[in-house]
Coordinates of C-alpha atoms in Angstrom, one line a residue:
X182 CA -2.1 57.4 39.4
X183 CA -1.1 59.6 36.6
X184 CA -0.9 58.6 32.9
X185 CA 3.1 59.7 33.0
X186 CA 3.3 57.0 36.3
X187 CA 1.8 54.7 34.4
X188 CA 3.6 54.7 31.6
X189 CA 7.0 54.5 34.0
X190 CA 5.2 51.7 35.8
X191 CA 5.0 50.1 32.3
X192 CA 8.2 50.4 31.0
X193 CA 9.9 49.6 34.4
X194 CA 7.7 46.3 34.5
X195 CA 9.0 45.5 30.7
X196 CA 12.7 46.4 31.8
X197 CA 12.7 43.7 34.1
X198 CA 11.1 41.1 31.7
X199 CA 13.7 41.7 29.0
X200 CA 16.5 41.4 31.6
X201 CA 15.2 38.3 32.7
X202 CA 14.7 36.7 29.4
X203 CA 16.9 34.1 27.8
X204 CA 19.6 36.2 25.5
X205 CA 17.6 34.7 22.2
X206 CA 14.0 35.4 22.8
X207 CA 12.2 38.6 23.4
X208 CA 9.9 39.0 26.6
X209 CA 6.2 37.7 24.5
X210 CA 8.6 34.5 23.5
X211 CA 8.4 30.7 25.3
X212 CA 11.7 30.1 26.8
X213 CA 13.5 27.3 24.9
X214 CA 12.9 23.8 26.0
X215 CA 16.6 22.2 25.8
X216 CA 19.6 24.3 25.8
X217 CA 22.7 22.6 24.2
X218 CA 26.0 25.0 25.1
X219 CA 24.8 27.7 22.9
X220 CA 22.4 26.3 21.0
X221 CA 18.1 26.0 21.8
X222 CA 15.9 24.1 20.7
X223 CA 11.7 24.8 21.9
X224 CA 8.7 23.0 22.6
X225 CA 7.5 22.8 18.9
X226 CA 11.0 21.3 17.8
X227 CA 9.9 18.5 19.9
X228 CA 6.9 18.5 18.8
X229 CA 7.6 17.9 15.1
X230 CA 10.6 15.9 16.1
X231 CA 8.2 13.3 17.7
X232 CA 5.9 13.1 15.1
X233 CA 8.8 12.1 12.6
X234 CA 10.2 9.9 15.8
X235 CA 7.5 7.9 16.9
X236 CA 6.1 4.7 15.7
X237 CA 3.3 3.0 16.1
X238 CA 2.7 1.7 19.0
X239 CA 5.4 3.5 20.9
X240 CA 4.8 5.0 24.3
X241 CA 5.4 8.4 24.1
X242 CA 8.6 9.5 26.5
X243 CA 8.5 10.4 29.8
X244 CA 11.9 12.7 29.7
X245 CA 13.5 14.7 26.5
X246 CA 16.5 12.1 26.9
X247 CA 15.8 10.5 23.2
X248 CA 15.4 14.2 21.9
X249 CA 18.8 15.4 23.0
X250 CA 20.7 12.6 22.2
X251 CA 19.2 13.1 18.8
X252 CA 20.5 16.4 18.9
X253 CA 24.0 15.7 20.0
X254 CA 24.7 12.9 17.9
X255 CA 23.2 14.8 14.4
X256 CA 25.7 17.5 15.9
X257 CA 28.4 15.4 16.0
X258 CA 28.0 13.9 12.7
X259 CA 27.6 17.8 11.2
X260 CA 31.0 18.9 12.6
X261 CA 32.3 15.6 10.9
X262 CA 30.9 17.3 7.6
X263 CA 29.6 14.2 6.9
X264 CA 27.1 16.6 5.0
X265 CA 29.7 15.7 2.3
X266 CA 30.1 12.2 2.2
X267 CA 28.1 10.7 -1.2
X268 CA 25.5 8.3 0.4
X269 CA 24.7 11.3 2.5
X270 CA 23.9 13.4 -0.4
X271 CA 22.1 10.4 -2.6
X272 CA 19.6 9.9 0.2
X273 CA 18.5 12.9 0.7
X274 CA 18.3 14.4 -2.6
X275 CA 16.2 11.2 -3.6
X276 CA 13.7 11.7 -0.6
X277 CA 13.5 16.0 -1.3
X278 CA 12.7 14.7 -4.9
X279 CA 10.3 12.4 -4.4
X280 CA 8.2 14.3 -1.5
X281 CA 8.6 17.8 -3.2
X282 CA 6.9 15.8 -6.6
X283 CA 4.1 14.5 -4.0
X284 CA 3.5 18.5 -3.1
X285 CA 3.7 19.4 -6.7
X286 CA 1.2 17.0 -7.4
X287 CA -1.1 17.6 -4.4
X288 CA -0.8 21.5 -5.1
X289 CA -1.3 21.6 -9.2
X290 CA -3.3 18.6 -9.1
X291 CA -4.9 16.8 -6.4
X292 CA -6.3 19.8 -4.2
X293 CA -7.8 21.5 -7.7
X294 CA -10.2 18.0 -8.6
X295 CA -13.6 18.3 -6.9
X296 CA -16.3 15.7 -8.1
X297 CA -20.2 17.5 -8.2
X298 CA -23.0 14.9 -7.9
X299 CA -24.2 16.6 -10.9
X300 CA -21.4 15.4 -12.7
X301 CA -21.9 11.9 -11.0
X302 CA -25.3 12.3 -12.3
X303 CA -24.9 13.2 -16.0
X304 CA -21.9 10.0 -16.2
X305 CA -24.5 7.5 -14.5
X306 CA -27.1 8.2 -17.4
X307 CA -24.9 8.5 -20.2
X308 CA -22.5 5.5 -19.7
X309 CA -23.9 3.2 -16.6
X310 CA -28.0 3.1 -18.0
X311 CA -29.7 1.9 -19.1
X312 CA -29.4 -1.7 -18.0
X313 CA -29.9 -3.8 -21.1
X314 CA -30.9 -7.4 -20.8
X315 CA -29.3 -8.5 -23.9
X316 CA -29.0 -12.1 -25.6
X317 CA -26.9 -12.5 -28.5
X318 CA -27.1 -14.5 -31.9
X319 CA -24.6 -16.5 -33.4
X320 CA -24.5 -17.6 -36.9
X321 CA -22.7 -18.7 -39.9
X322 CA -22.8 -15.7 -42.5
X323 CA -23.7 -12.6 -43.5
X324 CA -26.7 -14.0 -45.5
X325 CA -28.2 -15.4 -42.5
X326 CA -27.9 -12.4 -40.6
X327 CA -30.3 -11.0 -43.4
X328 CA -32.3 -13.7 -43.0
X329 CA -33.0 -13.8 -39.4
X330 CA -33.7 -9.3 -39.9
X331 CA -36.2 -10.2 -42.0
X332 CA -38.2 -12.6 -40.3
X333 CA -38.2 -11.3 -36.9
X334 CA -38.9 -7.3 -38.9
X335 CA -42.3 -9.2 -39.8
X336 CA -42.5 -9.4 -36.0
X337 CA -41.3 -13.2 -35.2
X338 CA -39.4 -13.7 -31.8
X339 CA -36.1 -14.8 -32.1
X340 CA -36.7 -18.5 -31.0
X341 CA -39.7 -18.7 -33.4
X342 CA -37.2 -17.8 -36.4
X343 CA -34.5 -19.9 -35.3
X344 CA -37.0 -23.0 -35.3
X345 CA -38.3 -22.3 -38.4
X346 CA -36.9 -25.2 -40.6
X347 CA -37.6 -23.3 -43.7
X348 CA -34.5 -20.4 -42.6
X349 CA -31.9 -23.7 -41.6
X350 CA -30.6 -21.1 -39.2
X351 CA -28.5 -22.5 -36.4
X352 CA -30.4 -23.6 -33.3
X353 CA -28.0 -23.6 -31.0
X354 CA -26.5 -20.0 -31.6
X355 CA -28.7 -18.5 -28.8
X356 CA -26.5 -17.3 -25.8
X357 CA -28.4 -16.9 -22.4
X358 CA -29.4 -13.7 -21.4
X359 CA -26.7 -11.2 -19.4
X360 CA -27.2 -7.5 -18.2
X361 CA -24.7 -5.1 -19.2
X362 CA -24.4 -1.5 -18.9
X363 CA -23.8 1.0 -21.7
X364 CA -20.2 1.2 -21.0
X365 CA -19.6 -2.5 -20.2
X366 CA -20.3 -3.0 -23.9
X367 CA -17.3 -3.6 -26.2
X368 CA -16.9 -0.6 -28.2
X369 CA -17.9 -1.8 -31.5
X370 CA -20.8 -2.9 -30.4
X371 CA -21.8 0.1 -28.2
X372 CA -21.7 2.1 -31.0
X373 CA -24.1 0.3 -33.2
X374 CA -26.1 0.7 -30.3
X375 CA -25.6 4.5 -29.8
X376 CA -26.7 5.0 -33.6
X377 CA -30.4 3.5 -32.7
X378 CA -30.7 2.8 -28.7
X379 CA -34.1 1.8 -28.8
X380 CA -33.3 -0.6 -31.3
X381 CA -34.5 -4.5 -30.4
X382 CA -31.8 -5.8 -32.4
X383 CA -28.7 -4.2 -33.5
X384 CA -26.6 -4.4 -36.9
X385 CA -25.0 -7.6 -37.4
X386 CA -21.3 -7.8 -36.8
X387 CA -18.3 -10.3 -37.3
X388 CA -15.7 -11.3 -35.0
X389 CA -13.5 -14.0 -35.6
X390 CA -15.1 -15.4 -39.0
X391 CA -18.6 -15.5 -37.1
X392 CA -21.6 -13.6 -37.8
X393 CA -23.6 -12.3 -34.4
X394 CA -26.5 -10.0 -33.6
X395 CA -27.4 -8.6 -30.1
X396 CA -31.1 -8.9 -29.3
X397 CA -31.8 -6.3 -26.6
X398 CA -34.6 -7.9 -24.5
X399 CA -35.2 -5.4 -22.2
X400 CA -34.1 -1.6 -20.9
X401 CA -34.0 -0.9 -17.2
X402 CA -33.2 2.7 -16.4
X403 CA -31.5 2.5 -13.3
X404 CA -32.5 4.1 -9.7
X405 CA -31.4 5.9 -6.8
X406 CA -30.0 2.6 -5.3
X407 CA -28.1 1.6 -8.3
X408 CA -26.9 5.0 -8.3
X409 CA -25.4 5.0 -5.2
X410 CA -23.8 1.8 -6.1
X411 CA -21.8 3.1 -8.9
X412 CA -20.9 6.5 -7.6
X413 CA -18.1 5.6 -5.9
X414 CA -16.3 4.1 -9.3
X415 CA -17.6 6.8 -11.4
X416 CA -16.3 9.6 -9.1
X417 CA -13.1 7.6 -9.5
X418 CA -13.5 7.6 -12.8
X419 CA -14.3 11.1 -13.2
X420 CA -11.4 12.4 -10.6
X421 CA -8.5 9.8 -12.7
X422 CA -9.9 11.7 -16.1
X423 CA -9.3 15.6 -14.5
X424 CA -6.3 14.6 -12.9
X425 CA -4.7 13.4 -16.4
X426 CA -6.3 16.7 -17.9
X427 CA -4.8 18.8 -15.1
X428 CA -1.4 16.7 -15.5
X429 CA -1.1 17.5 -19.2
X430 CA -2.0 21.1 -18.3
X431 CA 0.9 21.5 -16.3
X432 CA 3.4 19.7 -18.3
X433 CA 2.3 22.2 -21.2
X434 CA 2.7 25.5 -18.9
X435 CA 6.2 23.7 -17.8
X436 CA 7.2 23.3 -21.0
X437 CA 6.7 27.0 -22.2
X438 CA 8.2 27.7 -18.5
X439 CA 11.6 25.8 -19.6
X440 CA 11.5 26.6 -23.3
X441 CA 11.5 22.9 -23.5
X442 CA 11.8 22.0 -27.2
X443 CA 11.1 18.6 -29.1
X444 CA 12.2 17.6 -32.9
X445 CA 8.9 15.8 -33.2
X446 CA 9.8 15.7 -37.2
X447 CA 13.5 13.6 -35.8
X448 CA 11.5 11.3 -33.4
X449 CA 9.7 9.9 -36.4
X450 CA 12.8 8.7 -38.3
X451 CA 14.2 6.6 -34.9
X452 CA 12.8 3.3 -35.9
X453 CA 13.2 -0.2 -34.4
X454 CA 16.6 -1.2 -36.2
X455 CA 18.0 2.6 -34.9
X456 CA 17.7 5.9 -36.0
X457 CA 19.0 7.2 -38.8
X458 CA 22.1 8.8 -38.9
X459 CA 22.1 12.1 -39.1
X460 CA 19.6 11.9 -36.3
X461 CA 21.5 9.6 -34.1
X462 CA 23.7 12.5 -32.3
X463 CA 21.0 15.4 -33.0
X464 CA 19.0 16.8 -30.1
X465 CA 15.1 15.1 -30.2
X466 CA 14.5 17.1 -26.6
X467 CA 16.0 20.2 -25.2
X468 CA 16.5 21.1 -21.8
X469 CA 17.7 24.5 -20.2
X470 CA 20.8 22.1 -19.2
X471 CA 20.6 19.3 -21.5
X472 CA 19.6 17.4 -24.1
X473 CA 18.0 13.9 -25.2
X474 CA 19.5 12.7 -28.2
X475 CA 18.1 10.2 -31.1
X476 CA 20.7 7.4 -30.1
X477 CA 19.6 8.1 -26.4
X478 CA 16.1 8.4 -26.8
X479 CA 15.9 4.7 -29.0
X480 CA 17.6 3.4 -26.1
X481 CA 15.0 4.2 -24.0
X482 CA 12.4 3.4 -26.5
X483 CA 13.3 0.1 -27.6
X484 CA 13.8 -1.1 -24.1
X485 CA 10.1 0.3 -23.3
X486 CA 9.2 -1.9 -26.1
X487 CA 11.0 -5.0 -25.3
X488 CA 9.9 -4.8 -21.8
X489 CA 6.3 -5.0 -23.1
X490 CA 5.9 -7.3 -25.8
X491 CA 8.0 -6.1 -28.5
X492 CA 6.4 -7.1 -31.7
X493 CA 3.0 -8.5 -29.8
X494 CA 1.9 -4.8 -28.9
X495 CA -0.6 -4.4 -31.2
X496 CA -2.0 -1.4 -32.9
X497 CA 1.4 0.1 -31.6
X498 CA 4.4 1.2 -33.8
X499 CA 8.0 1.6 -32.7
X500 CA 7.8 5.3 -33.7
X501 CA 4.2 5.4 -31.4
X502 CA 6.6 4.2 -28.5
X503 CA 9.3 6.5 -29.2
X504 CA 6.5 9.5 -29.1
X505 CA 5.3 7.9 -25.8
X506 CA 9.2 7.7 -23.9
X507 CA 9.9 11.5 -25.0
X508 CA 6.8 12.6 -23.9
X509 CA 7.3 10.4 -20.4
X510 CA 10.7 12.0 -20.2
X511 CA 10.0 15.4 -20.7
X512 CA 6.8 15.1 -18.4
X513 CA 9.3 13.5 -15.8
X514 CA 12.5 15.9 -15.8
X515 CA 9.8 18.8 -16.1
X516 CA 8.0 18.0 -12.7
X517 CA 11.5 17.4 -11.0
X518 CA 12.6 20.4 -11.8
X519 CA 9.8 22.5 -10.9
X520 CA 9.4 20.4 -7.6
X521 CA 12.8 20.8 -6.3
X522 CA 12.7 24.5 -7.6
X523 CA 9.6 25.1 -5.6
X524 CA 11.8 24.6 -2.4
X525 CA 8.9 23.1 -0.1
X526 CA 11.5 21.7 1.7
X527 CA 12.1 25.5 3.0
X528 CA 8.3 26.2 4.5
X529 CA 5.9 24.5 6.3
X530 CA 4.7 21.9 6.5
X531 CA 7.5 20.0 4.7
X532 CA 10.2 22.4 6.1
X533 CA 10.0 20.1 9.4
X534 CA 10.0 17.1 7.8
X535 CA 13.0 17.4 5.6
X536 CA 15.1 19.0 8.8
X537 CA 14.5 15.5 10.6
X538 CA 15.6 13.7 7.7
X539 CA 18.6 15.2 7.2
X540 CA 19.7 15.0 10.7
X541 CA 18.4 11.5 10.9
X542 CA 20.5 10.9 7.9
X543 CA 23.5 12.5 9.5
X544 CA 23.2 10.2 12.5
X545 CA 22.9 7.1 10.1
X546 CA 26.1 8.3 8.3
X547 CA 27.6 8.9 12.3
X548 CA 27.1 5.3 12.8
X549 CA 28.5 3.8 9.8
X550 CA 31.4 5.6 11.1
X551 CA 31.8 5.2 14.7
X552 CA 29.5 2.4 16.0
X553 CA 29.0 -0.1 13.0
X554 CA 32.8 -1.0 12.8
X555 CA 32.4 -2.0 16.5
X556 CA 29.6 -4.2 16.3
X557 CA 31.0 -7.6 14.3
X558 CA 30.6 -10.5 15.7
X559 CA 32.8 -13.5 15.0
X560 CA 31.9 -17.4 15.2
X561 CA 33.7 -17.7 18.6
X562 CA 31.5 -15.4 19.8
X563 CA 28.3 -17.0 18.8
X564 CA 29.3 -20.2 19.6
X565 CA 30.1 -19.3 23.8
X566 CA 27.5 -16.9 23.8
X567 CA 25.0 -20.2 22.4
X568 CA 26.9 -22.8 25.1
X569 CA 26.7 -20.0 27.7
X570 CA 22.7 -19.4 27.6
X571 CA 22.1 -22.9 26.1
X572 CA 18.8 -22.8 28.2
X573 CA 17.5 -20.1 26.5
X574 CA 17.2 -22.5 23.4
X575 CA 15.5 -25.1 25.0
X576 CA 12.1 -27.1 23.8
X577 CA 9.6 -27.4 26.5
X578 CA 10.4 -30.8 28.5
X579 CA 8.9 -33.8 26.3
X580 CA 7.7 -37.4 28.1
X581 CA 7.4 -40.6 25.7
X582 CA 4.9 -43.1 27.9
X583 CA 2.1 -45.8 27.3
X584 CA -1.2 -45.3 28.7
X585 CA -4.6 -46.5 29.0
X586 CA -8.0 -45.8 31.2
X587 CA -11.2 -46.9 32.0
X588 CA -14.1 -46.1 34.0
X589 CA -14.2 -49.9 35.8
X590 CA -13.2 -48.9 39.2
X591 CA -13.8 -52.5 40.2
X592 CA -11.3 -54.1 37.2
X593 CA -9.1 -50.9 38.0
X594 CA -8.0 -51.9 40.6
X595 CA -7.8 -55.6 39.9
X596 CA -5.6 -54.3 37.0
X597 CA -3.6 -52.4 39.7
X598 CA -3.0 -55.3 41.8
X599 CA -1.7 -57.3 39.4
X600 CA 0.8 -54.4 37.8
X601 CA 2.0 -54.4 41.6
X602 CA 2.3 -58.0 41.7
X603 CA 4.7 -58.0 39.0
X604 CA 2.6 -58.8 35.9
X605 CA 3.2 -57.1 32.2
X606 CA 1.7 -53.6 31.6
X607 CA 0.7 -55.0 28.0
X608 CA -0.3 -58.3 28.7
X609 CA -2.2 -57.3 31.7
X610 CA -4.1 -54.1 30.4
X611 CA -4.8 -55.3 26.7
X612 CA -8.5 -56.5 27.8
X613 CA -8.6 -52.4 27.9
X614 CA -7.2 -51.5 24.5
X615 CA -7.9 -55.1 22.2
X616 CA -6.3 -52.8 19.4
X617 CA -3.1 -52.4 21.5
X618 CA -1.8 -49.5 24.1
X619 CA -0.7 -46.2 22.7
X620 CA 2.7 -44.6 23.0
X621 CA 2.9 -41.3 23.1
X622 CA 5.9 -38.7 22.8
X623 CA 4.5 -35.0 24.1
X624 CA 5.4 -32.1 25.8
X625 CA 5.4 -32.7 30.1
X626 CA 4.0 -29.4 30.8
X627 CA 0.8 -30.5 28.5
X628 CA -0.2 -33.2 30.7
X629 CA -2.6 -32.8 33.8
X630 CA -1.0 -31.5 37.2
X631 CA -1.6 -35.4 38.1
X632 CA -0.2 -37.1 35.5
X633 CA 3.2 -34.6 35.9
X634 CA 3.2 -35.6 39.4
X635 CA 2.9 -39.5 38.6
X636 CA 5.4 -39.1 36.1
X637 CA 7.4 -37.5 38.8
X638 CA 7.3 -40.5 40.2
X639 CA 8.2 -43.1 38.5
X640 CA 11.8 -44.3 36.4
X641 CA 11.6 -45.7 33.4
X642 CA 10.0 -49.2 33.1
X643 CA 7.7 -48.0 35.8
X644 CA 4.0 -48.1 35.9
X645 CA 0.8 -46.7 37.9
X646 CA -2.6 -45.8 38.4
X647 CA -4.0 -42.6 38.5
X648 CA -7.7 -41.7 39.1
X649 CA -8.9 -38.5 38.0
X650 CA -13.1 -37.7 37.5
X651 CA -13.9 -40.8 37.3
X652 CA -11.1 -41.8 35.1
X653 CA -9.0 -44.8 36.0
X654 CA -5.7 -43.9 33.8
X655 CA -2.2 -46.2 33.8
X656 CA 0.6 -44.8 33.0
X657 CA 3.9 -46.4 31.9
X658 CA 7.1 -44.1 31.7
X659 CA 9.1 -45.5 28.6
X660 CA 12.2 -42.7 28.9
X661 CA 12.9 -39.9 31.6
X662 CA 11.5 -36.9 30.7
X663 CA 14.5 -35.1 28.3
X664 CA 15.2 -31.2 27.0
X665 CA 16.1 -30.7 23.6
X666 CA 17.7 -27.7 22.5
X667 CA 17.4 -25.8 18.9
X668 CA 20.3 -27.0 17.2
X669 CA 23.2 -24.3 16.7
X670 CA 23.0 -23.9 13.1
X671 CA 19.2 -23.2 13.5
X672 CA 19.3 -20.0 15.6
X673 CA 22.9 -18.7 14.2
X674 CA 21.3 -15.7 12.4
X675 CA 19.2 -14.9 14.8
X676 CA 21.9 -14.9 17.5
X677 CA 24.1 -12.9 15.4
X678 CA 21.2 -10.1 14.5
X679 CA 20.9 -10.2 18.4
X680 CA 24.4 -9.8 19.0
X681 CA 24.9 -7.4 17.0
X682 CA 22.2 -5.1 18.2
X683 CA 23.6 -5.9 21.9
X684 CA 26.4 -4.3 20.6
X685 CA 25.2 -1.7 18.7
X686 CA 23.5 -0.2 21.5
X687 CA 26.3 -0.8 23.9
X688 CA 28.9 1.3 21.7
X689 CA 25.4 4.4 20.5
X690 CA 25.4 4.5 24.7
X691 CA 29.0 4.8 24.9
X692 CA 28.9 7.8 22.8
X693 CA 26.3 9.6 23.9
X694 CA 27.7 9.3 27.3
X695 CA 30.6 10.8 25.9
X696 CA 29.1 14.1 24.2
X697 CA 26.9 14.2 27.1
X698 CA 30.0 14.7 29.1
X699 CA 31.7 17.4 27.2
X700 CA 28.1 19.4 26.7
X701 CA 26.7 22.1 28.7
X702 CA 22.7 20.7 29.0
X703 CA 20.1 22.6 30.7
X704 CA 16.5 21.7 30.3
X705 CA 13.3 23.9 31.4
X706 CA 11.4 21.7 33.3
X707 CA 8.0 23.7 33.0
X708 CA 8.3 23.7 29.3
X709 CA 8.8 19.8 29.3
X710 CA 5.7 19.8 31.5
X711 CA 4.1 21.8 28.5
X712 CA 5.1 19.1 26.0
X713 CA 3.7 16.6 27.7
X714 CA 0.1 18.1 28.6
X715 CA 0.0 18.6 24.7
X716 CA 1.0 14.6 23.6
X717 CA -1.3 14.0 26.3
X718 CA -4.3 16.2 24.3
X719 CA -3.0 14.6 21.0
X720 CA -4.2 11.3 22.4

């Protein structure tokens, strides 16, 4: 064949394949998987509407039914516009904000912290070894600390120099021995450690009108083992401290981006009984579209500092707190911002994400609209819906009875004959129980097949033997066996969230059966095939 019938053969071939391709796709493309009138939806909008869909534990479905009435009901509630009713819009600006700040923080962040076991390595020696077995040394005053310096310098132990009667040091100032690492040490004392770490005994210190000296007994310097103990909090350690560096990073770069600007000379004149006046209406932080002013930003403050402790923070002025709450406000309108004008609610793989949500919103606003109104359900209601299906409310069967046994077969059945002579069940059977016969009150279907047949059997007031596995056992029926039922009060709720549901589903059906009647559906059934060797692989 020539090249020039080839390449008619060709372009004949591709011809045919455009003419028989759905009016939306070219010839390379998947037909669509559900076609709505004019509108088609393919495999991979099922697929990402299924992962949204599903819950755990939920079969995945054997037909697209739950997909297209998805479809026609999120349609329905868009040519409502309910796009434009307020709830709608709250709820889904509040979930674009809060996912896009989870991608701004996974993308400028999160994804840029790495933790090298070199650095693991050079935190381990500097704040987690060496291990120090340590003891400290309580006493009354400076002078004894002086004291007890000098005699052990001339190379006394510690217990030798408290004992010494001649030093009247305290003898019972001597804590047991405790091993603490580096950083476990309160920070006072790990830097009188840090000025001389091989040290036996370091400065003395006060706390609290006391005097104390730490006696470091002995240095352990760690191993592979311990090491791999520790790594897991030092990496987290080491990734919190790079992700507040890399947080600060971008609020600075944000900032700039913004032209965010802050009166930090005004911020320091908003004290705890208000800011001063001519700083009250001033802006403290500007914004491209707004601002923070003095009267607004002691608002915020003080309540930061009423909600913890007030006056009992210590070491923490008001004007501190009033640095802190601008800086948390501009850190927190800065990264909203720049998340929601990042748009990841326009790409993958959020773009699939936020196009369920909003339909799923859609359809919650539908129902609010259409089906909820429907679904109230009054007291009459319950109440013949409780005395209709009162069964379904039922405890299990109880049986109140006496009973006794023995293994005796020979006084058994004595005891037997006398019972069907006429004789008292007590009287008669109390050789068997001295103590007295038990009554008990329990559900029939606990009891032996045997004893339910006995039971059977008898009325009330009735008695019998019953021999099972050696067991000699009489039985006395004290009331027929009765059914109580849960009291109406106790499942109200419940029968009214059932109800309701009932309901609820009853009117969704109605609906769909509706736009299913006015809609033009045609599903590929190859393409559905498709989907469902794939959730299979997904397994």
């Amino acid at each position: 064949m020539s090249k020039i019938c080839v390449r008619i053969s060709l372009t004949t071939l591709i011809c045919l394949l455009w003419m028989g391709s759905t009016s939306h796709a070219l010839f390379w493309q998947d037909p669509p998987l559900v076609t709505i009138n004019d509108q088609s939806w393919d495999r991979q909008d099922f697929l990402n509407w299924w992962q949204e869909w599903k819950e755990p534990g939920m079969e995945q479905p054997q037909s697209p039914d739950d997909f297209i009435d998805w479809i026609l009901l999120s349609d329905e509630a868009e040519q409502m516009q309910l796009y434009d009713e307020p709830r709608f819009k709250q709820k889904v600006h509040t979930f674009l904000k809060v996912r896009s700040l989870m991608m701004l923080k996974n993308e400028e962040v999160d994804e840029k912290i790495s933790v090298s076991d070199e650095e693991i390595d050079r935190i381990y020696h500097r704040d987690y070894t060496p291990l120090l077995k340590l003891r400290s040394i309580e006493l009354d005053s400076e002078e004894q600390c002086a004291a007890f310096m000098q005699a052990v310098s001339q190379g006394l132990s510690s217990d030798e120099v408290l004992s010494d009667p001649a030093l009247k040091l305290p003898q019972t100032g001597l804590s047991e021995p405790i091993v603490q690492r580096p950083n476990q040490l309160p920070p006072h004392v790990r830097t009188l450690y840090e000025q001389d770490p091989q040290t036996r005994y370091l400065p003395a210190y006060s706390y609290q009108d006391r005097w104390f000296i730490l006696e470091i007994m002995q240095r352990d310097p760690g191993n592979d083992n311990d090491r791999a103990n520790v790594a897991e909090s030092i990496s987290y350690t080491l990734r919190k401290d790079k992700q507040r560096e890399l947080t600060g990073q971008l609020n600075m770069r944000l900032m700039e981006k913004y032209q965010v600007k802050m009166d930090e000379q005004g911020m320091k004149r908003i004290h705890e009984d208000g800011p001063e006046e001519d700083v009250a209406e001033a802006a403290m932080i500007t914004f491209p579209d707004f601002t923070i002013t003095g009267q607004i930003l002691y608002k915020n403050a003080l309540s930061h500092y009423q909600r913890f402790g007030g006056k009992e923070m210590k070491d923490t002025s008001f004007e501190e707190i009033v640095q802190r709450v601008a800086n948390d406000i501009v850190a927190q309108s800065l990264t909203s911002m720049e998340a929601l004008n990042r748009h990841y609610e326009s790409k993958p793989p959020f773009q699939s994400v936020y196009f369920f949500y909003q339909r799923h919103r859609l359809i919650r606003e539908l129902e609010s609209k259409l089906i909820l109104p429907y679904t109230k359900v009054s007291d009459e209601e319950l109440s013949h819906y409780y005395n209709e299906h009162r069964e379904d409310y039922a405890y299990p069967v109880r049986v109140r009875y006496a009973s006794v046994e023995t293994r005796n077969e020979k006084m058994a059945l004595k005891l037997r004959e006398d019972l069907r002579q006429g004789a008292d069940f007590y009287q008669t059977l109390s050789p068997l129980s001295p103590a007295g016969i038990e009554t008990k009150t329990t559900p029939l279907a606990h009891l032996i097949p045997e004893m339910q047949d006995l039971i059977d059997r008898l009325q009330p007031g009735q008695s019998d033997m019953l021999e099972v596995d050696g067991y000699f056992h009489f039985i006395r029926l004290i009331e027929e066996p009765k059914v109580d039922y849960k009291p109406f009060d106790q499942i109200r709720d419940a029968l009214k969230a059932q109800l309701t549901q009932a309901k609820f589903s009853q009117r969704r059906a109605e609906l769909v059966a509706q736009l299913r009647q006015r809609t033009t559906i045609t599903v590929n059934q190859n393409q559905w095939q498709r989907c469902l060797n794939e959730l299979n692989k997904g397994q």
